[in-house]
Amino acid sequence: MTRAVTIPEFGGPDVLRHAEVEPPRPGPGEIALDVECSGVNYAEVLFRQGLVDVPLPYVPGIEAAGRVRELGPGVTGVEVGQRVAALTMTHGGGYGEVAVTDANLVVPVPENLSTAEAAVIPSNTTTALLVLDAVARLREGESVLVHAAAGGVGTQLGQVARLLGAGRVVGTVGSAAKIEVARRSGYHEVLVREDFLRTAPRDEFDVVVDPVGGAVRRPGLDALRMGGRLIAMGNVSGGADVAFDANELWFSGKGVLGFNLGGLSASRPQEVGPALRRAVAEVAAGRIRVELTGEFPAAQAAQAHRELESGASTGKFVLHH
C-alpha cells in the first residue's frame, strides 16, 4: 500500500484525507512514477467540490514530478529511476505517492530544475504554449489580453505571449496586490479587473484568453478587433454561462474557441507531449519562469486548497510527498 491525498466525499477542503491506497500499475503505453511533488491546481478544487464527475474515493492531481517506477508494455525512451515530470490528468492520481499516466505525457527533467519546479510546469506552462500557439495561432506583433494574469496559468501566458512575439500583452488581476506579480510575468500593462470592466475597451486586441468567465466573458469578445480570437478556458468566477450569437460572430469577423487540457490529453496525448517537452525545455533554459509561491506537505493539502480558493493567492503551490 502507498499513501495518497484522497477525496472520499465531495465538499470543502476538509473532506480531503491522507490515506492508504493500492498503488496503480501501468498498462500498455503507460508509465508509473514515484511522485515526490505535485502541483496544486484549481481543477482539483472542482474535483473536490463534485463539479467534475469522478468516482469516489478519488485521488486528484493533474501534474506531478518524481522518478519512473515502472514501464508498461511497449514503452521506450525513459528508464526506471529517471527523474521526470508528468501530466497525470488522464487518470488522476498526482496527489498520490504513485501515479500512472500515458507515456506521451511524461518528460525527463533537466538537472538544473528542482523537482518542485518540475512539478508545476506540466499543466500551466504546457497550457500557455498550446493556447497561444496551437489554438489562438498568435502571430508576431499581435496584441493579447489575459484575465487572471497573476495566477498559475496567467503568469505563464504573459511570458509565452512575449516569447511568441506578441507586440502588446495586457493582463487583468483581481486586486491591486497582484499587479506586481503579473508585471514580473511578461505583461506590459496590468489592470485590476473592475477597472477593465469599467473602461470596457473595444476593438483593441487580437487575442483574449479568459479562464475567469462570468462578467468578463462578454467584454472580452467586445475587446477584440476584426479577426480576433477569444479563448474560453475556464470559469473560475463560477458565473453563469454566456451565449454568443452566430450572426454576430459572422458580421464582426471574431472567433470564440475553447481549450481543455484534460480533454485533449485524454483524446490526443501525442499532440500534448511535444508542448509538454517544450514547456520543460523553455523553463530549464530560463526563457520562462515558474512562480512557485507555496510549498506544503501532502498531509496539508486542505490548507493549500483553502489558500487557492481564497482568491488571494498568486503563482503556484506544490505538495511534497
Short mmCIF file of C-alpha atoms in Angstrom, two decimals:
data_model
loop_
_atom_site.label_atom_id
_atom_site.label_comp_id
_atom_site.label_asym_id
_atom_site.label_seq_id
_atom_site.Cartn_x
_atom_site.Cartn_y
_atom_site.Cartn_z
CA MET A 1 0.00 0.00 0.00
CA THR A 2 1.05 3.62 -0.57
CA ARG A 3 -0.20 6.98 0.72
CA ALA A 4 -2.31 9.47 -1.21
CA VAL A 5 -4.46 12.53 -0.67
CA THR A 6 -7.99 11.32 -1.45
CA ILE A 7 -11.47 12.73 -1.95
CA PRO A 8 -13.74 10.30 -0.06
CA GLU A 9 -16.77 12.60 -0.46
CA PHE A 10 -17.49 15.89 -2.19
CA GLY A 11 -17.32 19.10 -0.20
CA GLY A 12 -14.98 21.74 1.20
CA PRO A 13 -11.22 21.45 1.73
CA ASP A 14 -11.66 19.49 4.97
CA VAL A 15 -13.02 16.43 3.13
CA LEU A 16 -9.51 15.71 1.82
CA ARG A 17 -7.93 12.71 3.54
CA HIS A 18 -4.34 11.42 3.58
CA ALA A 19 -5.00 7.68 3.33
CA GLU A 20 -3.50 4.34 2.30
CA VAL A 21 -4.38 3.20 -1.23
CA GLU A 22 -3.47 0.38 -3.58
CA PRO A 23 -0.69 1.64 -5.90
CA PRO A 24 -1.80 1.79 -9.56
CA ARG A 25 0.04 -0.29 -12.18
CA PRO A 26 0.80 0.86 -15.73
CA GLY A 27 -0.92 -0.70 -18.72
CA PRO A 28 0.32 -0.77 -22.31
CA GLY A 29 1.83 2.56 -23.33
CA GLU A 30 1.77 3.88 -19.75
CA ILE A 31 4.31 4.82 -17.09
CA ALA A 32 4.07 4.64 -13.31
CA LEU A 33 6.08 7.15 -11.31
CA ASP A 34 7.02 7.53 -7.68
CA VAL A 35 5.69 11.03 -7.01
CA GLU A 36 7.87 13.39 -4.99
CA CYS A 37 5.99 16.65 -5.68
CA SER A 38 2.52 17.52 -7.03
CA GLY A 39 1.28 20.80 -8.45
CA VAL A 40 -1.90 22.22 -6.89
CA ASN A 41 -4.46 23.47 -9.43
CA TYR A 42 -8.00 24.83 -9.48
CA ALA A 43 -9.03 21.71 -11.41
CA GLU A 44 -8.52 19.68 -8.22
CA VAL A 45 -10.81 22.08 -6.35
CA LEU A 46 -13.51 21.35 -8.94
CA PHE A 47 -13.00 17.60 -8.46
CA ARG A 48 -13.29 18.02 -4.69
CA GLN A 49 -16.44 20.11 -4.98
CA GLY A 50 -18.12 17.48 -7.15
CA LEU A 51 -18.34 19.75 -10.19
CA VAL A 52 -16.49 17.15 -12.27
CA ASP A 53 -17.87 13.61 -12.47
CA VAL A 54 -15.22 11.40 -10.83
CA PRO A 55 -15.66 8.10 -8.97
CA LEU A 56 -15.24 8.19 -5.18
CA PRO A 57 -12.95 7.74 -3.42
CA TYR A 58 -10.77 9.64 -5.88
CA VAL A 59 -7.10 10.60 -5.87
CA PRO A 60 -6.89 14.03 -7.57
CA GLY A 61 -3.81 15.62 -9.06
CA ILE A 62 -3.26 16.64 -12.69
CA GLU A 63 0.54 17.18 -12.62
CA ALA A 64 3.47 15.72 -10.72
CA ALA A 65 7.19 15.10 -10.73
CA GLY A 66 9.31 12.28 -9.35
CA ARG A 67 11.05 9.17 -10.66
CA VAL A 68 9.97 6.45 -13.08
CA ARG A 69 8.76 3.47 -11.05
CA GLU A 70 7.60 1.04 -13.74
CA LEU A 71 7.18 0.93 -17.52
CA GLY A 72 4.09 -0.54 -19.13
CA PRO A 73 4.37 -2.82 -22.17
CA GLY A 74 5.70 -1.08 -25.27
CA VAL A 75 7.16 1.98 -23.52
CA THR A 76 10.63 3.13 -24.54
CA GLY A 77 12.66 6.33 -24.22
CA VAL A 78 12.78 6.54 -20.41
CA GLU A 79 14.33 4.34 -17.73
CA VAL A 80 13.24 3.17 -14.32
CA GLY A 81 14.64 5.60 -11.73
CA GLN A 82 14.85 8.51 -14.18
CA ARG A 83 13.60 11.88 -12.88
CA VAL A 84 10.54 13.03 -14.82
CA ALA A 85 7.65 15.49 -14.89
CA ALA A 86 4.21 14.32 -15.93
CA LEU A 87 0.68 15.34 -16.73
CA THR A 88 -1.38 12.94 -14.62
CA MET A 89 -4.77 14.35 -15.56
CA THR A 90 -5.97 11.46 -17.76
CA HIS A 91 -6.02 9.05 -14.79
CA GLY A 92 -5.81 11.50 -11.89
CA GLY A 93 -3.58 10.41 -9.05
CA GLY A 94 -0.98 13.16 -8.93
CA TYR A 95 -1.70 13.66 -5.21
CA GLY A 96 -0.59 10.08 -4.54
CA GLU A 97 2.85 8.63 -3.85
CA VAL A 98 2.40 6.57 -7.05
CA ALA A 99 0.69 7.81 -10.23
CA VAL A 100 0.16 6.35 -13.70
CA THR A 101 -0.21 8.22 -16.97
CA ASP A 102 0.21 7.89 -20.74
CA ALA A 103 3.88 7.72 -21.74
CA ASN A 104 3.34 10.66 -24.14
CA LEU A 105 2.66 12.84 -21.11
CA VAL A 106 5.96 12.13 -19.33
CA VAL A 107 9.17 14.08 -19.94
CA PRO A 108 12.67 13.83 -18.40
CA VAL A 109 13.66 16.68 -16.07
CA PRO A 110 16.97 18.51 -16.70
CA GLU A 111 19.40 18.63 -13.78
CA ASN A 112 19.12 22.40 -13.34
CA LEU A 113 15.42 22.17 -12.36
CA SER A 114 14.32 21.17 -8.87
CA THR A 115 11.64 18.52 -8.55
CA ALA A 116 9.28 21.12 -7.04
CA GLU A 117 9.78 23.40 -10.06
CA ALA A 118 9.30 20.49 -12.44
CA ALA A 119 6.00 19.55 -10.76
CA VAL A 120 4.35 22.89 -11.58
CA ILE A 121 5.35 23.06 -15.26
CA PRO A 122 3.19 20.35 -16.90
CA SER A 123 -0.26 21.90 -16.52
CA ASN A 124 0.13 25.68 -16.75
CA THR A 125 3.19 26.14 -18.96
CA THR A 126 2.01 23.48 -21.39
CA THR A 127 -1.44 25.08 -21.44
CA ALA A 128 0.02 28.52 -22.19
CA LEU A 129 2.01 27.17 -25.15
CA LEU A 130 -0.93 25.23 -26.58
CA VAL A 131 -3.45 28.05 -26.08
CA LEU A 132 -1.39 30.79 -27.70
CA ASP A 133 0.47 28.80 -30.34
CA ALA A 134 -1.82 25.96 -31.43
CA VAL A 135 -5.29 27.37 -30.61
CA ALA A 136 -5.08 31.17 -30.88
CA ARG A 137 -2.33 30.92 -33.54
CA LEU A 138 -0.74 34.06 -32.17
CA ARG A 139 1.25 35.95 -34.77
CA GLU A 140 4.24 38.19 -34.20
CA GLY A 141 3.25 41.73 -33.28
CA GLU A 142 -0.33 40.90 -32.25
CA SER A 143 -1.88 42.17 -29.02
CA VAL A 144 -3.02 39.86 -26.21
CA LEU A 145 -5.30 40.33 -23.19
CA VAL A 146 -5.19 37.73 -20.39
CA HIS A 147 -7.57 37.56 -17.43
CA ALA A 148 -6.29 36.25 -14.06
CA ALA A 149 -2.78 37.30 -15.07
CA ALA A 150 -1.21 36.64 -11.64
CA GLY A 151 -2.49 33.07 -11.28
CA GLY A 152 -0.70 29.84 -12.10
CA VAL A 153 -1.60 29.80 -15.79
CA GLY A 154 -1.74 33.61 -16.07
CA THR A 155 1.91 34.02 -15.06
CA GLN A 156 2.81 31.61 -17.85
CA LEU A 157 0.55 33.10 -20.52
CA GLY A 158 2.18 36.52 -20.24
CA GLN A 159 5.65 35.09 -20.67
CA VAL A 160 4.66 32.78 -23.52
CA ALA A 161 2.95 35.63 -25.36
CA ARG A 162 6.19 37.61 -25.24
CA LEU A 163 8.20 34.52 -26.24
CA LEU A 164 5.99 34.07 -29.31
CA GLY A 165 6.47 37.71 -30.35
CA ALA A 166 3.33 39.49 -29.15
CA GLY A 167 3.63 43.23 -29.55
CA ARG A 168 1.45 44.17 -26.55
CA VAL A 169 0.48 41.96 -23.60
CA VAL A 170 -2.11 43.22 -21.11
CA GLY A 171 -3.31 41.36 -18.02
CA THR A 172 -6.16 41.79 -15.56
CA VAL A 173 -5.98 40.77 -11.89
CA GLY A 174 -8.49 40.53 -9.07
CA SER A 175 -6.83 43.09 -6.78
CA ALA A 176 -4.11 45.72 -6.78
CA ALA A 177 -1.99 43.45 -4.55
CA LYS A 178 -1.46 41.14 -7.54
CA ILE A 179 -0.31 43.76 -10.04
CA GLU A 180 3.41 43.40 -9.35
CA VAL A 181 3.29 39.59 -9.73
CA ALA A 182 1.74 39.99 -13.17
CA ARG A 183 4.24 42.65 -14.18
CA ARG A 184 7.06 40.21 -13.40
CA SER A 185 5.42 37.72 -15.75
CA GLY A 186 5.73 39.44 -19.11
CA TYR A 187 2.82 41.89 -19.09
CA HIS A 188 3.34 45.37 -20.48
CA GLU A 189 0.24 46.64 -18.65
CA VAL A 190 -1.80 45.27 -15.74
CA LEU A 191 -5.32 46.36 -14.78
CA VAL A 192 -7.48 45.50 -11.80
CA ARG A 193 -10.40 43.58 -13.29
CA GLU A 194 -13.01 46.07 -12.03
CA ASP A 195 -11.17 48.85 -13.85
CA PHE A 196 -11.15 46.77 -17.03
CA LEU A 197 -14.91 46.27 -16.75
CA ARG A 198 -15.45 49.97 -16.11
CA THR A 199 -13.41 51.16 -19.11
CA ALA A 200 -14.62 48.31 -21.39
CA PRO A 201 -12.09 48.57 -24.25
CA ARG A 202 -13.42 47.78 -27.72
CA ASP A 203 -11.73 46.64 -30.93
CA GLU A 204 -8.33 46.69 -29.22
CA PHE A 205 -6.92 43.14 -29.03
CA ASP A 206 -6.18 40.27 -31.39
CA VAL A 207 -6.38 37.56 -28.71
CA VAL A 208 -8.23 37.42 -25.38
CA VAL A 209 -7.58 34.47 -23.06
CA ASP A 210 -10.31 34.03 -20.46
CA PRO A 211 -10.13 31.48 -17.62
CA VAL A 212 -12.41 33.65 -15.44
CA GLY A 213 -15.75 33.65 -17.28
CA GLY A 214 -18.86 35.30 -15.89
CA ALA A 215 -18.79 39.08 -16.02
CA VAL A 216 -15.62 39.32 -18.15
CA ARG A 217 -16.64 36.91 -20.93
CA ARG A 218 -18.79 39.31 -22.96
CA PRO A 219 -16.47 42.32 -22.55
CA GLY A 220 -13.65 40.06 -23.69
CA LEU A 221 -15.39 39.48 -27.01
CA ASP A 222 -16.12 43.20 -27.35
CA ALA A 223 -12.43 43.98 -26.74
CA LEU A 224 -11.43 42.06 -29.87
CA ARG A 225 -10.84 43.71 -33.20
CA MET A 226 -11.85 42.19 -36.55
CA GLY A 227 -10.25 38.76 -36.86
CA GLY A 228 -9.70 38.49 -33.11
CA ARG A 229 -9.96 35.25 -31.15
CA LEU A 230 -11.49 34.76 -27.70
CA ILE A 231 -10.19 31.63 -25.95
CA ALA A 232 -12.51 30.30 -23.24
CA MET A 233 -10.51 28.02 -20.96
CA GLY A 234 -12.22 28.11 -17.59
CA ASN A 235 -14.86 29.68 -15.38
CA VAL A 236 -13.15 30.24 -12.03
CA SER A 237 -15.64 33.02 -11.25
CA GLY A 238 -18.43 30.46 -11.17
CA GLY A 239 -20.52 32.89 -13.22
CA ALA A 240 -23.46 31.97 -15.44
CA ASP A 241 -22.68 30.79 -18.96
CA VAL A 242 -22.54 33.42 -21.71
CA ALA A 243 -24.01 32.84 -25.18
CA PHE A 244 -22.85 34.46 -28.41
CA ASP A 245 -24.98 34.92 -31.50
CA ALA A 246 -23.50 33.20 -34.55
CA ASN A 247 -24.55 36.06 -36.83
CA GLU A 248 -22.70 38.48 -34.57
CA LEU A 249 -19.54 36.43 -34.98
CA TRP A 250 -20.10 36.38 -38.72
CA PHE A 251 -20.50 40.15 -39.06
CA SER A 252 -17.72 41.01 -36.59
CA GLY A 253 -15.26 38.53 -38.02
CA LYS A 254 -14.40 37.35 -34.50
CA GLY A 255 -13.95 33.81 -33.26
CA VAL A 256 -14.69 32.04 -29.97
CA LEU A 257 -12.58 28.96 -29.25
CA GLY A 258 -12.43 26.61 -26.30
CA PHE A 259 -9.44 24.87 -24.75
CA ASN A 260 -9.49 21.95 -22.32
CA LEU A 261 -6.12 20.41 -21.50
CA GLY A 262 -7.70 17.40 -19.80
CA GLY A 263 -9.86 16.55 -22.77
CA LEU A 264 -7.01 16.99 -25.23
CA SER A 265 -4.63 14.92 -23.08
CA ALA A 266 -7.16 12.08 -22.92
CA SER A 267 -8.09 12.08 -26.61
CA ARG A 268 -4.82 13.09 -28.30
CA PRO A 269 -1.91 12.75 -25.84
CA GLN A 270 0.54 12.54 -28.75
CA GLU A 271 -0.28 16.19 -29.54
CA VAL A 272 0.17 17.35 -25.95
CA GLY A 273 3.52 15.61 -25.47
CA PRO A 274 5.58 17.95 -27.71
CA ALA A 275 4.16 21.02 -25.94
CA LEU A 276 5.00 19.47 -22.54
CA ARG A 277 8.56 18.79 -23.66
CA ARG A 278 8.90 22.34 -24.96
CA ALA A 279 7.48 23.72 -21.71
CA VAL A 280 10.13 21.95 -19.62
CA ALA A 281 12.88 22.97 -22.04
CA GLU A 282 11.87 26.66 -22.02
CA VAL A 283 11.82 26.78 -18.21
CA ALA A 284 15.14 24.95 -17.97
CA ALA A 285 16.67 27.43 -20.45
CA GLY A 286 15.42 30.39 -18.39
CA ARG A 287 13.14 31.76 -21.11
CA ILE A 288 10.05 31.07 -18.98
CA ARG A 289 9.98 31.39 -15.18
CA VAL A 290 7.62 29.47 -12.91
CA GLU A 291 6.21 31.42 -9.96
CA LEU A 292 6.40 28.90 -7.09
CA THR A 293 4.80 30.69 -4.14
CA GLY A 294 3.68 27.99 -1.70
CA GLU A 295 5.00 24.57 -0.62
CA PHE A 296 3.06 22.19 1.64
CA PRO A 297 3.49 18.64 2.92
CA ALA A 298 0.91 16.37 1.29
CA ALA A 299 -0.88 15.98 4.63
CA GLN A 300 -1.67 19.72 4.47
CA ALA A 301 -3.38 19.59 1.07
CA ALA A 302 -6.56 21.02 2.63
CA GLN A 303 -4.68 24.16 3.64
CA ALA A 304 -3.31 24.53 0.11
CA HIS A 305 -6.86 24.29 -1.23
CA ARG A 306 -8.13 26.87 1.25
CA GLU A 307 -5.46 29.36 0.19
CA LEU A 308 -6.07 28.67 -3.50
CA GLU A 309 -9.82 29.21 -3.13
CA SER A 310 -9.36 32.42 -1.14
CA GLY A 311 -8.67 34.36 -4.32
CA ALA A 312 -5.66 35.99 -2.68
CA SER A 313 -3.03 33.53 -3.93
CA THR A 314 -0.63 34.11 -6.80
CA GLY A 315 1.65 31.77 -8.75
CA LYS A 316 1.69 28.06 -8.00
CA PHE A 317 1.51 25.80 -4.93
CA VAL A 318 3.20 22.41 -4.64
CA LEU A 319 2.68 19.39 -2.36
CA HIS A 320 5.68 17.38 -1.11
CA HIS A 321 5.15 13.62 -0.64
#
